[in-house]
C-alpha positions as CSV (number, residue, x, y, z in Angstrom):
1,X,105.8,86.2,79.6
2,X,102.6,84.9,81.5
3,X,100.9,84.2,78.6
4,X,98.5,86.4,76.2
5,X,95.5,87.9,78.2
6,X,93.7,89.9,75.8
7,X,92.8,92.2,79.0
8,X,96.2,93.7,79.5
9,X,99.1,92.2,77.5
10,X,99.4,90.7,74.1
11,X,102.5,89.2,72.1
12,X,103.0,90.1,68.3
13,X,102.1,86.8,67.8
14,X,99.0,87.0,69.1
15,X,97.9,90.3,67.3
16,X,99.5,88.6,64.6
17,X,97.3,85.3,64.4
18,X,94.2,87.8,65.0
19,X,94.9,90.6,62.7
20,X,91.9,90.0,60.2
21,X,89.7,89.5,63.0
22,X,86.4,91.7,62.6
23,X,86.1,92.7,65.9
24,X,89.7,93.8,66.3
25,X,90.8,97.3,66.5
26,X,94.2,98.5,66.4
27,X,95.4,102.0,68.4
28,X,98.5,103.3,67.3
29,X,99.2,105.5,70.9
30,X,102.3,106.8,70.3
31,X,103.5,109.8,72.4
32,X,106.6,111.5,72.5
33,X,108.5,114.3,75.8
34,X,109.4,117.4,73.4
35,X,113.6,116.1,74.0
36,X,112.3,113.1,72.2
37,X,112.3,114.9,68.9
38,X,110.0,112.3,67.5
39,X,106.6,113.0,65.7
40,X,104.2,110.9,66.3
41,X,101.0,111.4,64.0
42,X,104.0,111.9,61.1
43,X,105.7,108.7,62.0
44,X,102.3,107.0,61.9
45,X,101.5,108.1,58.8
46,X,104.9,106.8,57.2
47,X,104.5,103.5,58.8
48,X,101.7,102.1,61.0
49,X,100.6,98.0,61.5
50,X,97.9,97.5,59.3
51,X,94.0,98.5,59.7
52,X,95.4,101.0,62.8
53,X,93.9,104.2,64.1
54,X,96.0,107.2,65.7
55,X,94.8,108.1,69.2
56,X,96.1,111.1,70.1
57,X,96.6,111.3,73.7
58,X,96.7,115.2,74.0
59,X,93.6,115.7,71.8
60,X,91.6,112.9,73.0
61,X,91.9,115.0,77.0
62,X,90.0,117.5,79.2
63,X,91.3,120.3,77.3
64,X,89.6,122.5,79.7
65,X,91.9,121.9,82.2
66,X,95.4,123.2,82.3
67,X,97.2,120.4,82.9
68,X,98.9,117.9,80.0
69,X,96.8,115.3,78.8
70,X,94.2,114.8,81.4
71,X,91.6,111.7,81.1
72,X,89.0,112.6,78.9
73,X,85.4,113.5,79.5
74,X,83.1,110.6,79.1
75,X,81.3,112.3,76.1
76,X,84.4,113.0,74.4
77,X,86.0,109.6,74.8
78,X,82.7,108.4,73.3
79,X,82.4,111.2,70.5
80,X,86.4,110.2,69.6
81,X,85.8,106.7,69.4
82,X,82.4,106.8,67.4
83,X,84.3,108.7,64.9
84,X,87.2,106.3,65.0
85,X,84.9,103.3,64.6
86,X,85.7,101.6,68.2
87,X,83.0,100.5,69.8
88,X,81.1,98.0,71.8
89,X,82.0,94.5,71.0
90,X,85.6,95.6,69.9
91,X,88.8,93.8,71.6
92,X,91.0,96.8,71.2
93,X,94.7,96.4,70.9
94,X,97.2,99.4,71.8
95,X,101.1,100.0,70.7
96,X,103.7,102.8,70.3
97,X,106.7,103.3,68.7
98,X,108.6,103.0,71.5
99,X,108.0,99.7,72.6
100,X,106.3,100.3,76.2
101,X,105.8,103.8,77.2
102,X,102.6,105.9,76.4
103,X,100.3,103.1,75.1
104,X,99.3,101.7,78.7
105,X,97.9,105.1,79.4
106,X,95.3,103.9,77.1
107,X,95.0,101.2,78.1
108,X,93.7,102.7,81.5
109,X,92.0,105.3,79.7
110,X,89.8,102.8,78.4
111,X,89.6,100.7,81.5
112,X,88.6,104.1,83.4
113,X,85.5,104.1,81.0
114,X,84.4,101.0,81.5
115,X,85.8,99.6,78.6
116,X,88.0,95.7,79.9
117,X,88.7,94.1,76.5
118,X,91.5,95.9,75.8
119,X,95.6,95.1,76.0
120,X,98.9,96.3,75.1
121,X,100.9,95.1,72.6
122,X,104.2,94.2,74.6
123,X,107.3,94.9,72.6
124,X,105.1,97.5,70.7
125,X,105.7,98.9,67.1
126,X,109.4,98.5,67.8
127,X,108.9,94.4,68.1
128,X,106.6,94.2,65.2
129,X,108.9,95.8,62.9
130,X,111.8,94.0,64.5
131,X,110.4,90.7,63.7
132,X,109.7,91.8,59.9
133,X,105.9,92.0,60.0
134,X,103.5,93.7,57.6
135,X,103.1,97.4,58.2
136,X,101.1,99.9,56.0
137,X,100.6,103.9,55.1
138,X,96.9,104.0,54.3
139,X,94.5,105.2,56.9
140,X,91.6,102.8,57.4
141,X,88.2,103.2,56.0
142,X,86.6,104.2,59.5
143,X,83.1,103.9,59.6
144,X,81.2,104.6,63.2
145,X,80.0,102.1,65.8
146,X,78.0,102.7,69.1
147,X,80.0,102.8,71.9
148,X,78.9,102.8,75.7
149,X,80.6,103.8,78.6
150,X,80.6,103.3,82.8
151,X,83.4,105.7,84.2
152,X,85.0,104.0,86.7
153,X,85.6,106.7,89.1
154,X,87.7,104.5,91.6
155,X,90.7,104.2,88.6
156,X,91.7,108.0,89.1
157,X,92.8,109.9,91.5
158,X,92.7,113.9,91.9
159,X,95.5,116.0,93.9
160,X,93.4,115.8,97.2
161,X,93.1,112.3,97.5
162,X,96.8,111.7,96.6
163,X,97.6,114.5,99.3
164,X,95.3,112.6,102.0
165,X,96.9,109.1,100.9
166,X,100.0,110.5,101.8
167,X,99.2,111.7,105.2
168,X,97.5,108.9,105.9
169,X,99.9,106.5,104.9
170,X,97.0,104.4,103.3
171,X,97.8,103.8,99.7
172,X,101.5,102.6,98.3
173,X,102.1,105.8,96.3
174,X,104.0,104.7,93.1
175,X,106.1,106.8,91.0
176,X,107.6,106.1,87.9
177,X,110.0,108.8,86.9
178,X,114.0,108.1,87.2
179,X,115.6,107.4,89.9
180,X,117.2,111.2,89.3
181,X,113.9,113.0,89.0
182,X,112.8,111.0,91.9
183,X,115.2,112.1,94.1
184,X,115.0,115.7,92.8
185,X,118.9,115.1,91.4
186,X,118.0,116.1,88.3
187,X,115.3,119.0,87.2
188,X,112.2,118.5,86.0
189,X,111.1,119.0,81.8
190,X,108.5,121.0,82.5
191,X,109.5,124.4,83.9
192,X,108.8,125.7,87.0
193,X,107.7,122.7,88.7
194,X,110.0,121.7,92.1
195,X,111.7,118.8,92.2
196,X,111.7,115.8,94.4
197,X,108.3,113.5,94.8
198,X,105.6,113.1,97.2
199,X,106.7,112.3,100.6
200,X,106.0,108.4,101.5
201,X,106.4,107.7,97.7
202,X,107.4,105.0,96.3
203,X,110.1,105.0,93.2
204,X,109.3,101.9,90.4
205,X,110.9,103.6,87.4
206,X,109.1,102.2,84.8
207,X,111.9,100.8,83.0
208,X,112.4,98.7,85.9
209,X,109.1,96.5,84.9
210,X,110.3,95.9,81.4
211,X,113.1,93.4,79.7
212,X,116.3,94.7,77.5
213,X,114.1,94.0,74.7
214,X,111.2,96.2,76.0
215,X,108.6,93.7,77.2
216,X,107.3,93.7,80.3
217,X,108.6,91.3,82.5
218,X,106.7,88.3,83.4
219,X,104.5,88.2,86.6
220,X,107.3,86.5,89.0
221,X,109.7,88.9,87.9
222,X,107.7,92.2,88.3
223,X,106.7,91.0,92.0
224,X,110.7,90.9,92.9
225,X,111.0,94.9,91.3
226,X,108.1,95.3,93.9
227,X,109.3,93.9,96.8
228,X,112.9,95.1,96.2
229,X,111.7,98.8,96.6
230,X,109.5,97.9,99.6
231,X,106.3,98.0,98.4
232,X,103.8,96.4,100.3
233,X,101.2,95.0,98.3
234,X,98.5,94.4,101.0
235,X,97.8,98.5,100.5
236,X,95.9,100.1,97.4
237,X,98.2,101.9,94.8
238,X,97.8,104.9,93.8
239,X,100.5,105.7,90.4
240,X,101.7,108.6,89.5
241,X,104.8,110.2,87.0
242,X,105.5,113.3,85.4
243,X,102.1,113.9,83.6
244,X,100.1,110.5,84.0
245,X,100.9,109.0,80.9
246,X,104.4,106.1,82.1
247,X,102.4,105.8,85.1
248,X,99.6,103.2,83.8
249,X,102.7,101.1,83.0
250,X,103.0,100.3,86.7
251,X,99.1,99.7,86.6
252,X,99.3,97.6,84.1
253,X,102.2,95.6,85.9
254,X,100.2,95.5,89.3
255,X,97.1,94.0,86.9
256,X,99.8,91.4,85.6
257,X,100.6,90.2,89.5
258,X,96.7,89.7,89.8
259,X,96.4,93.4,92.3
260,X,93.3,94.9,91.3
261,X,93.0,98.1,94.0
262,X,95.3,100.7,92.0
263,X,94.6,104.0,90.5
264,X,96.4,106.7,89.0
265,X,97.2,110.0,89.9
266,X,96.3,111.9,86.7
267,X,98.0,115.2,87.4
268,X,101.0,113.5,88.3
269,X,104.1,115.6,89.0
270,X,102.7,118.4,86.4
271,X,100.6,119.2,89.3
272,X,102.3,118.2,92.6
273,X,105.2,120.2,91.7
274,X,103.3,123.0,91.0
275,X,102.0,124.0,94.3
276,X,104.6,125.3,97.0
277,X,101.9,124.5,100.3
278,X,102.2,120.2,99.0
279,X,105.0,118.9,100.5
280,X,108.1,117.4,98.7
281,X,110.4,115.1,99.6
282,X,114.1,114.8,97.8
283,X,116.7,112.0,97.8
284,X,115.9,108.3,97.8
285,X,113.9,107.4,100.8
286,X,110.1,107.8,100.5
């Protein structure tokens, strides 16, 4: 652990020794795959660290489009987190209830408006509980405040820049399904999509950037799961996954190591594997 950094990584003692803190506000992100068999909103309701909101990641999306979960509209992000009393001034404060896994995609949600004072609780709900510390099954009293935001348009990236990335070798393209999915061994959970990745790709599972207790690994550590799958961090990283959510674990490694110049593919393999004229790749090799 590099140390708490309320702009991408906190300990549960950190969040601990801040938790009546005015300005703090607590996201309960918790997402589940379907074969998870896990329920989010009710296990959030059973059981949540005290003062904590529910952001839902499929609501709080461009429900217009047809793919899972894409980033939100700036006007809806804002409208959501009026509502949810999150606003200017806040240091916000993400977890889920499985330690690391969909609340980084917050994390870059909110950094994609604008919004830096914001971190993931490493370890997540999982740790918390672990360690025997107070949890609660009352909503908070939410009550609005203003909230401004600055999309950030370089953070995201649509299926024609990923495609031109590719060709032109520019970015590190960074995926961070299984090694299986990767290499099109095993089939996707989403039907009808192809299997394989993006050709030139990169695979970073994103299990590989977290400890057996399900932190992430400290700065030192994460540079060595980089440079043992060849990635050459002199280029700009583009992330992608299955639907964009494990993804922003990898950008919130690369923000760890001190690399700024990533971005994340939000229609992921929901989208690439879609379309039978983008290329795949199978096996290992990029």
């Amino acid at each position: 652990m590099a140390g708490d950094d309320p702009k991408t990584l906190v300990s549960t003692d950190w969040l601990a020794a801040h938790l009546d803190d005015p300005d703090l506000r607590i996201l309960d992100a918790s997402w589940y795959l379907p074969d998870m068999g896990r329920d989010a909103r009710a296990e959030y309701l059973a059981a949540h660290i005290p003062g904590a909101r529910f952001f839902d990641i499929d609501e709080i999306s461009d429900q217009r489009s047809p793919l899972p979960h894409m980033a939100p509209p700036p006007e809806k992000f804002i409208s959501r987190m009026r509502a949810m009393g999150v606003g200017d001034g806040h240091q916000v404060v993400v977890y889920d209830g499985a330690g690391l896994f969909s609340a980084a995609r917050v994390w870059w949600t909110f950094r994609l408006m604008g919004k830096t004072d914001v971190a993931v609780l490493d370890g997540g709900f999982p740790k918390w509980q672990a360690e025997g510390r107070p949890v609660e099954d009352m909503p908070p009293v939410l009550r609005d405040r203003h909230i401004t935001v600055s999309r950030q348009a370089g953070l995201i990236k649509d299926v024609t820049q990923v495609a031109a990335a590719a060709k032109l070798g520019s970015h590190e393209i960074l995926d961070a399904r299984s090694p299986g999915r990767f290499a099109g061994a095993e089939p996707e959970p989403r039907p009808g999509l192809r299997a394989g990745h993006i050709p030139g790709a990169r695979n970073i599972p994103y299990r590989s950037l977290l400890g057996p207790d399900g932190t992430m690994l400290p700065p030192e550590a994460l540079r060595e799961v980089f440079a043992a799958a060849g990635v050459d961090l002199s280029k700009p990283a583009i992330t992608t996954c299955g639907s964009g959510v494990t993804a922003a674990i990898i950008n919130l490694a690369l923000e760890r190591i001190g690399k700024h110049d990533h971005a994340l593919y939000d229609g992921s393999w929901a989208e690439w594997g879609m379309y039978g004229d983008l290329k795949v790749a199978t096996g290992n090799d990029g």
